[in-house]
Tab-separated table of C-alpha atoms and ligand atoms in Angstrom:
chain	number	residue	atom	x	y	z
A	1	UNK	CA	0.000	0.000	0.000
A	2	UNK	CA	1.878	3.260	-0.892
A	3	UNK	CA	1.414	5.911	1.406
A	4	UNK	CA	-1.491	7.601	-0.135
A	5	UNK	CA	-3.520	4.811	0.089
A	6	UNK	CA	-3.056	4.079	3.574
A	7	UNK	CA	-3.923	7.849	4.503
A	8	UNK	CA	-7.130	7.500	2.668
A	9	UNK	CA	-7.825	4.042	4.306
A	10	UNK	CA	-6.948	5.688	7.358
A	11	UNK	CA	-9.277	8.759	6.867
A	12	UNK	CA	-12.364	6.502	6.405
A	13	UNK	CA	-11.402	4.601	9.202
A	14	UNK	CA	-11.718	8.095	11.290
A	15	UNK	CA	-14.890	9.117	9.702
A	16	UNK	CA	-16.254	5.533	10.212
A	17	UNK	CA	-15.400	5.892	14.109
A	18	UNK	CA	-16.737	9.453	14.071
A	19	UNK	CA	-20.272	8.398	12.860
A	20	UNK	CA	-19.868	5.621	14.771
A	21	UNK	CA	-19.767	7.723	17.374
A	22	UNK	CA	-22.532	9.980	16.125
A	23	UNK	CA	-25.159	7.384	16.004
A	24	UNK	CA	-24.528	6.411	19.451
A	25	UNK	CA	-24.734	9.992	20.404
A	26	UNK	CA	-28.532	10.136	18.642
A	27	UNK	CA	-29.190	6.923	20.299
A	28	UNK	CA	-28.094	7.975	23.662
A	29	UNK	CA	-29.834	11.041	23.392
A	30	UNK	CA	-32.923	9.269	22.147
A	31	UNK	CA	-32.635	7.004	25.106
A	32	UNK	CA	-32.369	10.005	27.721
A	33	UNK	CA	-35.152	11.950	25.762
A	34	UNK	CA	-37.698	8.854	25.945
A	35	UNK	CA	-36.268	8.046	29.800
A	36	UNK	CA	-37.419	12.097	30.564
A	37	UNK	CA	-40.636	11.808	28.740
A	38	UNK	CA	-41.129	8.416	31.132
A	39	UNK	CA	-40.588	10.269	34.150
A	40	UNK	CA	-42.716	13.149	33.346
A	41	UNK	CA	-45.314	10.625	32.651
A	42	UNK	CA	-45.552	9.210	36.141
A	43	UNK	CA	-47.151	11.193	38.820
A	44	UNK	CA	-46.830	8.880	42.125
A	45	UNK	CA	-49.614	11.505	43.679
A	46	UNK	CA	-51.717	11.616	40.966
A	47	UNK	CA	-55.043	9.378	42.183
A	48	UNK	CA	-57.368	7.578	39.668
A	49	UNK	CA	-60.229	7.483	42.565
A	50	UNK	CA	-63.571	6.860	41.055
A	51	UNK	CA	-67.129	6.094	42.537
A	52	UNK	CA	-68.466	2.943	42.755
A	53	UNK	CA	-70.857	0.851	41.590
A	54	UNK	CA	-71.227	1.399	37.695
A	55	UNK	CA	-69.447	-0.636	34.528
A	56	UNK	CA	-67.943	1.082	31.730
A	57	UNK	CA	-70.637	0.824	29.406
A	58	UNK	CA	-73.225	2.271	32.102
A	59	UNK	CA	-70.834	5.189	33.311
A	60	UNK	CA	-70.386	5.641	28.858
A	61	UNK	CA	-74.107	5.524	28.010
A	62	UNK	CA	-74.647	7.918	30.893
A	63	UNK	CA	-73.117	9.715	28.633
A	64	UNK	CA	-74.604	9.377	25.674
A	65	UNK	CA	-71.545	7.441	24.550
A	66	UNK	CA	-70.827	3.556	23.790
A	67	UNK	CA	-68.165	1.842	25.564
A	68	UNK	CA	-67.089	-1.765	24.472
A	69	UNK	CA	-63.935	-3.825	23.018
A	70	UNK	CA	-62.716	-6.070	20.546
A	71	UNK	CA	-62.682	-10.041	21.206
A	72	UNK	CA	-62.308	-12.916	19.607
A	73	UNK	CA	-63.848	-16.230	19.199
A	74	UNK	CA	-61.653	-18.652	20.467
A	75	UNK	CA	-61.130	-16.248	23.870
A	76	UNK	CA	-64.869	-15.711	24.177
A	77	UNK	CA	-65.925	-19.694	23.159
A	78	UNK	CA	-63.295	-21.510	25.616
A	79	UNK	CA	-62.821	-18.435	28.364
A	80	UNK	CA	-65.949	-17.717	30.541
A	81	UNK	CA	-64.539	-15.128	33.166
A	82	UNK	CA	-63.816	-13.243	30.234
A	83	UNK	CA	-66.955	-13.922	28.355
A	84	UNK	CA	-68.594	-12.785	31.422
A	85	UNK	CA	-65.898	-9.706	31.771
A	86	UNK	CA	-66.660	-8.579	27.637
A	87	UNK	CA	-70.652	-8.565	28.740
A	88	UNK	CA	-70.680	-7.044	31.840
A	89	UNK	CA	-68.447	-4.257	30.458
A	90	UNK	CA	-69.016	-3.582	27.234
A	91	UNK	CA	-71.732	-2.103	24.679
A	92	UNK	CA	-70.364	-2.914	21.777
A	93	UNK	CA	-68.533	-6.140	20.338
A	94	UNK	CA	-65.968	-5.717	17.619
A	95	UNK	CA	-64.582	-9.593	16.159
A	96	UNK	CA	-61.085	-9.087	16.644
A	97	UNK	CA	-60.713	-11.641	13.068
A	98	UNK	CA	-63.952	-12.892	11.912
A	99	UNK	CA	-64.764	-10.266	9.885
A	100	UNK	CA	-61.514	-9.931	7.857
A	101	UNK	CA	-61.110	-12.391	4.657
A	102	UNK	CA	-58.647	-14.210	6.360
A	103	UNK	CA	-57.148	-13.983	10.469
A	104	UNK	CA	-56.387	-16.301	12.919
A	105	UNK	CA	-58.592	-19.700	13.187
A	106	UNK	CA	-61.412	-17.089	10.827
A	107	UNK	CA	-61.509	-17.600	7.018
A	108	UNK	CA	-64.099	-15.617	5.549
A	109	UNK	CA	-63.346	-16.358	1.845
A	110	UNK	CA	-61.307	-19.328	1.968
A	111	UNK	CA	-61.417	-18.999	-2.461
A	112	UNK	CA	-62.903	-16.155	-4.840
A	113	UNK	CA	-66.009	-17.605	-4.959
A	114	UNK	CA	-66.069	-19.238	-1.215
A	115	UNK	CA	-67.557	-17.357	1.832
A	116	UNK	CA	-67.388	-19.259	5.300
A	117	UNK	CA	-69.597	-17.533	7.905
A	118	UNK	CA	-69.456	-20.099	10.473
A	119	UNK	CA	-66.796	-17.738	12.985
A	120	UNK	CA	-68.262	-14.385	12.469
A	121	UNK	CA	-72.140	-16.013	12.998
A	122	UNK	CA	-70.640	-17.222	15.928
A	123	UNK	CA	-69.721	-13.898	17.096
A	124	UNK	CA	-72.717	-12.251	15.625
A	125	UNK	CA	-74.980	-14.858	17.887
A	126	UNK	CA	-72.979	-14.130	20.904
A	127	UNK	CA	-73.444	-10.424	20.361
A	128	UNK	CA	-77.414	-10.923	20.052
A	129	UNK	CA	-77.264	-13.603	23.071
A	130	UNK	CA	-75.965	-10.655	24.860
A	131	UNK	CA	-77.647	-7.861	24.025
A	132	UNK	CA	-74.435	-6.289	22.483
A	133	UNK	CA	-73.988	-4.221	19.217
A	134	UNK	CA	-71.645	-5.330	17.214
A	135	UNK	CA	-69.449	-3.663	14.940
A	136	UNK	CA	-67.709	-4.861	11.542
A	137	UNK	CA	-63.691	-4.915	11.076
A	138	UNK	CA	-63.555	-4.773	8.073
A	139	UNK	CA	-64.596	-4.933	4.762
A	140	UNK	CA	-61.213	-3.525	2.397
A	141	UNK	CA	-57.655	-3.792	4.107
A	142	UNK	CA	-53.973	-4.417	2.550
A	143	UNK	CA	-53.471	-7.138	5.126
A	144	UNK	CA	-55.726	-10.092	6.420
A	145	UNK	CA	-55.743	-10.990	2.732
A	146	UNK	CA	-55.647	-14.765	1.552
A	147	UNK	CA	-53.103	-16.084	-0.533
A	148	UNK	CA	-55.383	-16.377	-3.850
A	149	UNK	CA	-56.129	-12.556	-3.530
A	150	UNK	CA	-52.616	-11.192	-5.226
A	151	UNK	CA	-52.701	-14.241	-7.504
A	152	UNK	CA	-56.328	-13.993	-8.936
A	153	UNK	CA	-57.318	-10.359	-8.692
A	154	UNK	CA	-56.753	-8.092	-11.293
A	155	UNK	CA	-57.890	-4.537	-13.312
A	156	UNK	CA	-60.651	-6.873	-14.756
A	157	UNK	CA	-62.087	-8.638	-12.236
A	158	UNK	CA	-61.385	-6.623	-9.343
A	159	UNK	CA	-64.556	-4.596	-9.253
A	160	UNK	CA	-66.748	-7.321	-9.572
A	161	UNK	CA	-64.738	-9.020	-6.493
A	162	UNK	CA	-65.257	-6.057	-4.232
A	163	UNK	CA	-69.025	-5.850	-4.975
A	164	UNK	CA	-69.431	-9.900	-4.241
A	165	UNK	CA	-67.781	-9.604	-1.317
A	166	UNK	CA	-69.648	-6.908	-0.036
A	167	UNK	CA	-72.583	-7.361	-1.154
A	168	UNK	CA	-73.127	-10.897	0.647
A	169	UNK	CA	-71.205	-10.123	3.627
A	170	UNK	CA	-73.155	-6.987	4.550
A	171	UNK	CA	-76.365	-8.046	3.239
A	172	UNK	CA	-76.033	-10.888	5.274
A	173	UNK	CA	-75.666	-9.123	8.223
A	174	UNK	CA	-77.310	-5.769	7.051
A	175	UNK	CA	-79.902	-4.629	9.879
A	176	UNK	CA	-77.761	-6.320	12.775
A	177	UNK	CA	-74.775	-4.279	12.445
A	178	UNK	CA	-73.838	-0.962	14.591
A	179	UNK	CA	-70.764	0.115	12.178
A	180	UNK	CA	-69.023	-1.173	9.291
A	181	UNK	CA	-65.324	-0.230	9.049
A	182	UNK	CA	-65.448	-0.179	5.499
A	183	UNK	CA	-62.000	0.414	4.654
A	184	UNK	CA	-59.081	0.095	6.865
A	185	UNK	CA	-55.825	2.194	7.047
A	186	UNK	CA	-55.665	3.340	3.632
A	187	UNK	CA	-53.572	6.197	4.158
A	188	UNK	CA	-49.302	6.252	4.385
A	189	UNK	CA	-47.607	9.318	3.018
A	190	UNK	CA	-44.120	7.289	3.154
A	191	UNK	CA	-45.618	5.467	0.105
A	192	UNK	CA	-45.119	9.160	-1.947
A	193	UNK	CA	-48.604	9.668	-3.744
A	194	UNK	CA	-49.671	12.857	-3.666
A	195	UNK	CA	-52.493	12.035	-2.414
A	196	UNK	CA	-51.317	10.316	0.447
A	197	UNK	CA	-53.001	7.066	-0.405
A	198	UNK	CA	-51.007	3.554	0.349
A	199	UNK	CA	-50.279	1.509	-2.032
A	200	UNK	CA	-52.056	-1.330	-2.096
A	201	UNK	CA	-53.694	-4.408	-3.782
A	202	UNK	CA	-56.900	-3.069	-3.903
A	203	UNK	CA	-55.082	0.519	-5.176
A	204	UNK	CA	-52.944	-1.095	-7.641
A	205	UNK	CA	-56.032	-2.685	-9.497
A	206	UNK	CA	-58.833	-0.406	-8.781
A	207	UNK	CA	-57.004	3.302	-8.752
A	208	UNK	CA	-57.999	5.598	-6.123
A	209	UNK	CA	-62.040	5.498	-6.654
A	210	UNK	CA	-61.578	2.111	-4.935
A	211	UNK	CA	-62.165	3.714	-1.315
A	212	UNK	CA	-65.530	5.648	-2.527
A	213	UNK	CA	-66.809	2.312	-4.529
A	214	UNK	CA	-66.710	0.105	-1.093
A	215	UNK	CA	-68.372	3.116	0.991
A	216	UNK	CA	-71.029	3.213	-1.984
A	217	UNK	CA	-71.729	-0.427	-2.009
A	218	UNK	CA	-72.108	-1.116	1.487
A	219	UNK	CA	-74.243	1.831	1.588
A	220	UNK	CA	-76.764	-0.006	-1.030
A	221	UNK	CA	-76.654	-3.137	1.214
A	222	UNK	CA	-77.393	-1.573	4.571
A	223	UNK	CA	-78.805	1.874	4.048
A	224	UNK	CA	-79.108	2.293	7.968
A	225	UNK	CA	-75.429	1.505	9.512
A	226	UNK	CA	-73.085	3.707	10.355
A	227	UNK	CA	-70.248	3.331	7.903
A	228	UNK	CA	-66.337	4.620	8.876
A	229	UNK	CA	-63.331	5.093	7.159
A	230	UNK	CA	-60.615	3.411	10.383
A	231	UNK	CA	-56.991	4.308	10.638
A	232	UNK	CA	-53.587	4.312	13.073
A	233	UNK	CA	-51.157	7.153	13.697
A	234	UNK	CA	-53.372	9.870	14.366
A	235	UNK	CA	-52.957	10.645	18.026
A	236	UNK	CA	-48.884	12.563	18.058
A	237	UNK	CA	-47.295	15.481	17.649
A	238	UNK	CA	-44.784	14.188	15.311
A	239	UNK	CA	-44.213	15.030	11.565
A	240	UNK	CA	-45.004	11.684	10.336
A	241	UNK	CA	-48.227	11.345	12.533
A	242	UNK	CA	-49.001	15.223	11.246
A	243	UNK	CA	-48.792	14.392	7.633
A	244	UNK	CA	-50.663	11.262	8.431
A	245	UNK	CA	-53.682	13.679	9.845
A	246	UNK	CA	-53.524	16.546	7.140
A	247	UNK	CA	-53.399	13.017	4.812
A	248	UNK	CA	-56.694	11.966	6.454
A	249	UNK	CA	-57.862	14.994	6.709
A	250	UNK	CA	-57.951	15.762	2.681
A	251	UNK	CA	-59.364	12.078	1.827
A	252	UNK	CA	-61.988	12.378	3.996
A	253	UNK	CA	-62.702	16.032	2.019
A	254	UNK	CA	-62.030	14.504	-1.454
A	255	UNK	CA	-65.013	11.611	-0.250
A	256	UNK	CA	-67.377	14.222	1.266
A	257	UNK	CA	-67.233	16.647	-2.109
A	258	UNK	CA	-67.909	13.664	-4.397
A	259	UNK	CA	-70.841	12.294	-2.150
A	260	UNK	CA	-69.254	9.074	-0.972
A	261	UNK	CA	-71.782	7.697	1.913
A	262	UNK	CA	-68.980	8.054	4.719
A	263	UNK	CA	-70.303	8.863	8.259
A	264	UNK	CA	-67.889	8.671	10.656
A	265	UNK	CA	-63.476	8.457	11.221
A	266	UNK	CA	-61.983	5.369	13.312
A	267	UNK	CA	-59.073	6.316	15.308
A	268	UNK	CA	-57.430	3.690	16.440
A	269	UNK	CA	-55.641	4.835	19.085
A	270	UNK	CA	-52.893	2.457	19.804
A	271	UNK	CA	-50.530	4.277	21.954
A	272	UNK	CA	-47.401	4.329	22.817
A	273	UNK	CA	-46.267	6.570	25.657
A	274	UNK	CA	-42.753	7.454	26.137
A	275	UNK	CA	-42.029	7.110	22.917
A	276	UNK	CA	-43.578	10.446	21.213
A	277	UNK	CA	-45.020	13.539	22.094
A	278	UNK	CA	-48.686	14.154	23.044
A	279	UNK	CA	-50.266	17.498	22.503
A	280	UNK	CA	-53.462	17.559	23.188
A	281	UNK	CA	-54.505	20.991	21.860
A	282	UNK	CA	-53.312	19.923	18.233
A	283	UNK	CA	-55.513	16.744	18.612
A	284	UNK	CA	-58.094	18.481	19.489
A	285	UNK	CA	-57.954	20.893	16.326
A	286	UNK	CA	-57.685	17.693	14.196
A	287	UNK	CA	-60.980	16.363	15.984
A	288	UNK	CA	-62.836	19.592	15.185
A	289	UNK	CA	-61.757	19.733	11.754
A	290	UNK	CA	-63.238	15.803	11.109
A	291	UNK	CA	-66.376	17.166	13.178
A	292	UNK	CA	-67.098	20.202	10.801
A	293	UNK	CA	-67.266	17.664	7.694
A	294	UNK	CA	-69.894	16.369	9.909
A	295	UNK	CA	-68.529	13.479	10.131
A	296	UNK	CA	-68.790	11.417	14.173
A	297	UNK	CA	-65.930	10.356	15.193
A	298	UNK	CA	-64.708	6.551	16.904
A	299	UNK	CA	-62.351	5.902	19.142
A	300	UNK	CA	-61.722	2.351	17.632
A	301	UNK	CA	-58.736	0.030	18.849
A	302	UNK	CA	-57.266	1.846	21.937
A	303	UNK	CA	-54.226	0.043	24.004
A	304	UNK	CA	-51.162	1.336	25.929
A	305	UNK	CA	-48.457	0.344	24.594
A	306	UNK	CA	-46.099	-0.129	27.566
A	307	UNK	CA	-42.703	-1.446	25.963
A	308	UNK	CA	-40.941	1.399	26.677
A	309	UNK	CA	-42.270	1.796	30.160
A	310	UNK	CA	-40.479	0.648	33.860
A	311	UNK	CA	-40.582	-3.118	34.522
A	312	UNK	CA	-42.144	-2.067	38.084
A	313	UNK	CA	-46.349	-2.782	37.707
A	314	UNK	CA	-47.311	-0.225	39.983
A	315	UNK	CA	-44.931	2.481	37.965
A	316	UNK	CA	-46.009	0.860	34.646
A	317	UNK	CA	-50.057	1.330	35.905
A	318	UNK	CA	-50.248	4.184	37.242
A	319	UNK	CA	-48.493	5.747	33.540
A	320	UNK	CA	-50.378	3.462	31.358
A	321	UNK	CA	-53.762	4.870	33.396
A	322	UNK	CA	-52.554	8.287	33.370
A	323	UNK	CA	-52.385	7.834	29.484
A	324	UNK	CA	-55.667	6.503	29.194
A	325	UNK	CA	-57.458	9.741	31.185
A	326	UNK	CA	-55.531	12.114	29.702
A	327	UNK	CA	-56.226	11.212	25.857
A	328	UNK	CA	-59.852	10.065	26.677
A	329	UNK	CA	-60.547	13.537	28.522
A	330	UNK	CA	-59.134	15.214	25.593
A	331	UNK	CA	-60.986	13.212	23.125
A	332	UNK	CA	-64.311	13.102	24.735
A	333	UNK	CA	-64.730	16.871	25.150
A	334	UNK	CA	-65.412	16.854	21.171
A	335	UNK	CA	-68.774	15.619	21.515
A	336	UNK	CA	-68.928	14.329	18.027
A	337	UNK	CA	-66.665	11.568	19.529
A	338	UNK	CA	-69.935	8.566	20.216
A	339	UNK	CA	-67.503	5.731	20.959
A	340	UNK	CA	-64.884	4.251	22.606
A	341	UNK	CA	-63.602	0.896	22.074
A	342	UNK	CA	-60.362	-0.633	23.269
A	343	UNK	CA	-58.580	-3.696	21.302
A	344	UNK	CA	-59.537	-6.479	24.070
A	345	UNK	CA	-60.200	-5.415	27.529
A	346	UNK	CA	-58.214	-8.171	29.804
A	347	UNK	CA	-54.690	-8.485	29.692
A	348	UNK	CA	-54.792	-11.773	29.276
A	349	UNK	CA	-56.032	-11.437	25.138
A	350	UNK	CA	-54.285	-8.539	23.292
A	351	UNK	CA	-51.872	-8.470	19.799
A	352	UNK	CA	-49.459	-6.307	22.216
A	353	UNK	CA	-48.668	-9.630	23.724
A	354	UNK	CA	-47.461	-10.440	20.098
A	355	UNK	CA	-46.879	-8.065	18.126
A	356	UNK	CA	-45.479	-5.892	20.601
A	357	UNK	CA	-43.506	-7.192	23.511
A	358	UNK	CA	-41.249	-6.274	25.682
A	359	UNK	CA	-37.507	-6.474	25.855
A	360	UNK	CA	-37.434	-7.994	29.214
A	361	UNK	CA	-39.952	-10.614	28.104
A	362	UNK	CA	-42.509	-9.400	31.529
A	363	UNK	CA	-46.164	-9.692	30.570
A	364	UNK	CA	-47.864	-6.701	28.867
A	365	UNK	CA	-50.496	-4.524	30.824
A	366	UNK	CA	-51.798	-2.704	27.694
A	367	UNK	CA	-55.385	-3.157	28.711
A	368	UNK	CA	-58.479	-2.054	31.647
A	369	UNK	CA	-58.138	-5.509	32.854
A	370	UNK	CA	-55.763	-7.176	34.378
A	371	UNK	CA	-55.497	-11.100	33.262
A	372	UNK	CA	-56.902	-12.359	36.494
A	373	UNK	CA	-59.870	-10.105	35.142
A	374	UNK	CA	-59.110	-7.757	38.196
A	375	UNK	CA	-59.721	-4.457	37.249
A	376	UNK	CA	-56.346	-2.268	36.975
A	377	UNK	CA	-56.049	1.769	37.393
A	378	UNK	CA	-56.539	2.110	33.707
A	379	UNK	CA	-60.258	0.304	34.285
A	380	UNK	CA	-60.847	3.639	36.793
A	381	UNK	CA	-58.483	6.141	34.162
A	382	UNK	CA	-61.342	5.517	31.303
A	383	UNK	CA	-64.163	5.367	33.871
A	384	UNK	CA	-62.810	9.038	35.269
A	385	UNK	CA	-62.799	9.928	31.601
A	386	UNK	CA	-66.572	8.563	31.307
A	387	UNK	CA	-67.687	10.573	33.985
A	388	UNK	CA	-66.207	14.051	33.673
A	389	UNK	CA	-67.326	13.944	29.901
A	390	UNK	CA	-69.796	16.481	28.522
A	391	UNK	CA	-73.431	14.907	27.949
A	392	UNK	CA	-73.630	14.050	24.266
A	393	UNK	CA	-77.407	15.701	22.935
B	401	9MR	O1	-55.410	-7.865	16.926
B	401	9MR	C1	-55.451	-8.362	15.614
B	401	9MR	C2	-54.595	-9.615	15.478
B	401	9MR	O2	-55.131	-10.641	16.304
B	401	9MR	C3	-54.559	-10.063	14.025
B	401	9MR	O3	-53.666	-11.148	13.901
B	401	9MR	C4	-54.095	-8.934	13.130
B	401	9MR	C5	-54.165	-9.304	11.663
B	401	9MR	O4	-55.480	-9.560	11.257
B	401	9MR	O5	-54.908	-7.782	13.336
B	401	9MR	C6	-54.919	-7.304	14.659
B	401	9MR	O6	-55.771	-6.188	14.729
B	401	9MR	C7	-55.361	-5.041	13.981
B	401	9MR	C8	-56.616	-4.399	13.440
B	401	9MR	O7	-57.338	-5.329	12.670
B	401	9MR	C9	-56.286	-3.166	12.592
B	401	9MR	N1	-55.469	-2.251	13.357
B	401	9MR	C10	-54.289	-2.779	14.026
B	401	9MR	C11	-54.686	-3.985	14.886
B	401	9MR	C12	-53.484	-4.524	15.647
B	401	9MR	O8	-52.503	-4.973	14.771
């Protein structure tokens, strides 16, 4: 190596170390930003006390609101205490799977010209058995697809696939349902459309019309339910959770100007505390600006997220409630907010325990109940929230 060489070798070698370094500068300082945002979180004197006596759906429809929670089948068929729990509690049912083409032990359309009711009859009898409404996740999503989908749908036969599918599945059901989520997180600005749209199957074959075509169908087959448009990311003050809202924001214009039957927005509310910053005051412009389309507004899939939170439970409960009465008093003061639904409601059933874990491997306390079905500080958080909130008319 002459001597050149090795200065340039030695020069990259520097710069390596230096943004070496760098990143674990950002990373540190990432670390001791979300460690500060922890600690401001928990309030050891803050208390969640609540009065007795009441569920969550009774303090809700006090209200004028509907409490309830998403389930499945094989938790509610082979789990009584929390069969029992879901009923006592909540208002509304939403089938965690049943309702998608294809999730967990649920296969709607096992093949293009296949439907299979048997799991979401099941959780539309339980529903009735219990005097619950029940609400319909979902009709159109990128994911919970089968494997045939990609293979067999194209520009041709697309259309005429949507309108089967939604024709049977809602007419069968048409009458019995409280809300149809009729599409399903169709927004992602990283995907670099203009119009903010993801890219998915159903966009790749059916161009952007596709979300106004399902709203318009489902409309024909059950003229009375309230249909939503559903979607994540909506709740921070970040830039990638603002562009998602201003993305939101213009669709659901776009749909209102051309007439598309859309009644209400699903937020989904999966949060994650410690991790970004909540402002309340810019959420609350973003619910007013969905309210004066006229549109109501859901509170659809809500769960703490508590990976990034202390391994100690009583730390880890007393943030996770905080959380919960602090976005569901900010929320609920927009009275054209009717629901609010959290994905599962005992500990013991949620996709956190999957799909978001924790490093240490300690169980996950996303949800109001604990998975002895003991009711945890967030049960009182949302029941606070219930009870200071304005009387809807
Ligand atoms: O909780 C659901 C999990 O059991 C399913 O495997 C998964 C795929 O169908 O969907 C989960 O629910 C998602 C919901 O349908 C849409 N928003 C995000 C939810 C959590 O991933």
């Amino acid at each position: 190596m002459n001597q050149k060489r090795r200065l340039i070798g030695r020069r990259s070698f520097l710069f390596g170390l230096g943004s070496l370094a760098t990143m674990s500068a950002v990373a540190t300082s990432k670390a001791a930003y979300q460690n500060q945002q922890i600690q401001a979180l928990d309030n050891p004197n803050r208390n969640f006390i609540i009065s007795e006596g009441l569920s969550l759906k009774e303090r809700a429809a006090k209200k004028g609101i509907i409490y309830g929670a998403a389930a499945h089948n094989i938790a509610l068929s082979s789990d009584a205490s929390y069969a029992a729990a879901i009923v006592q509690n909540c208002g509304v049912l939403v089938p965690e799977l049943e309702f998608k083409w294809t999730a967990g032990n649920a296969t709607l359309r096992p093949s293009p010209d296949r439907f299979d009711f048997s799991k979401a009859d099941w959780m539309a009898n339980f529903a009735k058995t219990h005097s619950l409404l029940l609400r319909a996740h979902t009709l159109v999503w990128h994911d919970s697809l089968p494997t045939w989908f990609d293979k067999t749908v194209n520009s041709h036969n697309a259309a005429q696939l949507l309108e089967n599918h939604i024709q049977t599945v809602v007419k069968r059901y048409a009458g019995k349902i409280h809300s149809w989520d009729v599409v399903n997180e169709a927004i992602q600005p990283e995907d670099g459309r203009n119009d903010g749209l993801r890219m998915t199957s159903w966009l790749k074959v059916l161009g952007q019309n596709y979300i106004d075509l399902a709203f318009r169908l489902t409309a024909a087959a059950d003229p009375k339910a309230l249909l939503v448009y559903n979607d994540f990311g909506l709740d921070y003050d970040t830039p990638d959770q603002e562009a998602r809202r201003t993305a939101v924001l213009k669709l659901l214009e776009r749909l209102r100007t051309k007439g598309t039957p859309i009644h209400a927005l699903g937020i989904q509310a999966h949060l994650s505390p410690g991790e970004k910053k909540f402002n309340p005051s810019k959420l609350r412009k973003f619910l007013q600006d969905v309210a004066s389309m006229g549109l109501k507004i859901m509170i659809t899939e809500m769960d703490v997220v508590d990976k990034k939170l202390p391994i100690d439970v009583k730390v880890r409960d007393r943030i996770i409630a905080g959380v919960y009465e602090d976005y569901l008093s900010t929320v609920l003061d927009e009275k054209a907010v009717i629901a609010v639904i959290t994905w599962g409601l005992s500990d013991r059933y949620s996709y956190v325990n999957e799909s978001q874990p924790r490093s240490d491997r300690a169980p996950v306390r996303p949800l109001p109940l604990d998975a002895q079905m003991q009711h945890k500080l967030a049960w009182n958080a949302i029941a606070r929230a219930f009870d200071h909130a304005p009387k809807r008319n």
